[in-house]
Short mmCIF file of C-alpha atoms in Angstrom, two decimals:
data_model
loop_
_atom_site.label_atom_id
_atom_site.label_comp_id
_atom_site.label_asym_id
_atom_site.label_seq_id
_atom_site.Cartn_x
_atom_site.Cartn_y
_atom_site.Cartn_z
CA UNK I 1 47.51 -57.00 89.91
CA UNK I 2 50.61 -58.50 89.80
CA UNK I 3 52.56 -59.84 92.88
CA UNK I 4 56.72 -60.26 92.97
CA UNK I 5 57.45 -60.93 96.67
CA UNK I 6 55.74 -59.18 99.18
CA UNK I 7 54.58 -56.66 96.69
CA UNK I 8 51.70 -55.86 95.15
CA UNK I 9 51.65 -53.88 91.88
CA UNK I 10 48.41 -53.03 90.05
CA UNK I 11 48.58 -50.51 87.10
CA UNK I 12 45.22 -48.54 87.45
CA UNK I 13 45.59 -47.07 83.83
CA UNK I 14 48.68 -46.95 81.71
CA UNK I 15 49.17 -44.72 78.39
CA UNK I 16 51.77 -45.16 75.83
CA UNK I 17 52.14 -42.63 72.05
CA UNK I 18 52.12 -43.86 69.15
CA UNK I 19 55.23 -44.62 67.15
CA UNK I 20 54.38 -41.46 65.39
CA UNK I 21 55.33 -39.36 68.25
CA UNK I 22 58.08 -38.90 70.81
CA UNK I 23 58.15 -41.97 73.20
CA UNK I 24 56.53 -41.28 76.27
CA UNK I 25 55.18 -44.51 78.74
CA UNK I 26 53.40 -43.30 81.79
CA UNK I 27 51.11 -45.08 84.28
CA UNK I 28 48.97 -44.85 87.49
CA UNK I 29 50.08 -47.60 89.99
CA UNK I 30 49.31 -49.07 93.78
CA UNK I 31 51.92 -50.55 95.31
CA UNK I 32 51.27 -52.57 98.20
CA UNK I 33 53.16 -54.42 100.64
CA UNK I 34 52.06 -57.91 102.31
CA UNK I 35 53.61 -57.87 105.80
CA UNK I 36 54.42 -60.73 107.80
CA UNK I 37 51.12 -60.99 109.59
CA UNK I 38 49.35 -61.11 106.29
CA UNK I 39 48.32 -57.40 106.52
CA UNK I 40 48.20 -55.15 102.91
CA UNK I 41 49.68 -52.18 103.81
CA UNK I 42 50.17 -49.28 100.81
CA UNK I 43 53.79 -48.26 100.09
CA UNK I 44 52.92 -46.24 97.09
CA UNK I 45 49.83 -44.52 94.85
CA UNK I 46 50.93 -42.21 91.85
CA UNK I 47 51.86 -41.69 88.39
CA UNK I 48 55.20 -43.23 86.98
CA UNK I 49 57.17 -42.37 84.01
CA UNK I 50 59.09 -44.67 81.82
CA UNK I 51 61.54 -42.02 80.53
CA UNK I 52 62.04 -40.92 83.94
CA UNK I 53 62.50 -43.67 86.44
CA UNK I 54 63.75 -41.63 89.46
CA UNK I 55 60.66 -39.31 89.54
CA UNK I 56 58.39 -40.96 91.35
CA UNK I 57 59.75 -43.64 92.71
CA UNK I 58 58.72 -46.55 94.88
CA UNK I 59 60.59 -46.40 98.35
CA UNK I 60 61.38 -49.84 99.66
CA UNK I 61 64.41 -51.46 101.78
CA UNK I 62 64.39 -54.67 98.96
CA UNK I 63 62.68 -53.95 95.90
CA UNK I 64 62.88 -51.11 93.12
CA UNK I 65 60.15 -50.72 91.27
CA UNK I 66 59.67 -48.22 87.88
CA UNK I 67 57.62 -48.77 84.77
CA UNK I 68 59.05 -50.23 81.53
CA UNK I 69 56.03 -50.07 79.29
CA UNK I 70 52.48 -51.25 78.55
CA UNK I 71 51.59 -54.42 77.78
CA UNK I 72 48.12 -54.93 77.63
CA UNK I 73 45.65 -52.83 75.61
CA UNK I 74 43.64 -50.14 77.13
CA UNK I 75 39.92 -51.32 77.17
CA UNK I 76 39.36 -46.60 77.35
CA UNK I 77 38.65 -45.69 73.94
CA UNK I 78 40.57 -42.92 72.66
CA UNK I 79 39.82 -39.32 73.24
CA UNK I 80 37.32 -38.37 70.17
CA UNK I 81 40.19 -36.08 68.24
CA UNK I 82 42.89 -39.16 68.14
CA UNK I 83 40.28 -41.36 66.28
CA UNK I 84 39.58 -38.68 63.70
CA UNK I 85 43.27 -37.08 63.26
CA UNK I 86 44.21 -33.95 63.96
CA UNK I 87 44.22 -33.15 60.41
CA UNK I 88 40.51 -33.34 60.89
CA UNK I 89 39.97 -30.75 63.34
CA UNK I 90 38.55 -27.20 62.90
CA UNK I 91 40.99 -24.63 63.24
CA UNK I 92 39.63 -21.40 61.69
CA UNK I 93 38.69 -18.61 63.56
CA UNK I 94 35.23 -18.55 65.25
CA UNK I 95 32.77 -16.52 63.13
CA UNK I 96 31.39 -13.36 64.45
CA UNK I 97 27.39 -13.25 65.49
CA UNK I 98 24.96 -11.66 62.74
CA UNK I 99 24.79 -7.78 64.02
CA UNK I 100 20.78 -7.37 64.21
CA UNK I 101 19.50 -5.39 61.40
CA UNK I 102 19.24 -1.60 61.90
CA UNK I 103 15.73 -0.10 62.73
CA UNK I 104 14.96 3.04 61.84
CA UNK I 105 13.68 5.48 64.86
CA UNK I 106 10.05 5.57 64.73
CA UNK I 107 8.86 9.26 63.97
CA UNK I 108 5.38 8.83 65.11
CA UNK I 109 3.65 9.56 62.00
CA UNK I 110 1.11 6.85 60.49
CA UNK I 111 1.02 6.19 56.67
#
């Protein structure tokens, strides 16, 4: 949590590409507001975008407040398919089941 003010900002979770791919910054974030009476009261919850400032913004008669980027590392490992590469992943077609081996009709006679 980081205070400017009478504002409280804490990032729940932030996520930013890698080079590799388009730039795209978003984050979960609380805002809260310390009144004058020492009372927290929440101004905003909800996801923010870097590339797009106006989208969710924070309503307040002093401060704006939009994300810029991560700064800290995400202690959340990676989904399992980012670590391997998509390169890595299995992409033919399902196979189909075994078809159970034809009987023949039983015509009652014994050998």
């Amino acid at each position: 949590t980081v205070q400017f003010g009478a504002l409280q900002v804490t990032p729940r979770i932030c996520y930013s590409r890698p080079e590799t791919e388009e730039p795209k910054t978003d984050s979960f974030v609380e805002v809260d507001e310390i009144t004058l009476d020492r009372k927290i009261r929440r101004i905003f919850t909800g996801w923010m975008f870097a590339e797009s400032p106006g989208l969710n913004a924070v309503e307040h008669a002093v401060y704006d407040v939009w994300l810029k980027g991560c700064k800290q590392k995400s202690d959340v490992p990676p989904p399992e398919a980012a670590k391997t590469g998509a390169s890595q992943v299995d992409t033919s077609k399902p196979k189909a089941a075994a078809a159970p081996a034809a009987t023949e009709p039983d015509s009652g006679e014994a050998n």
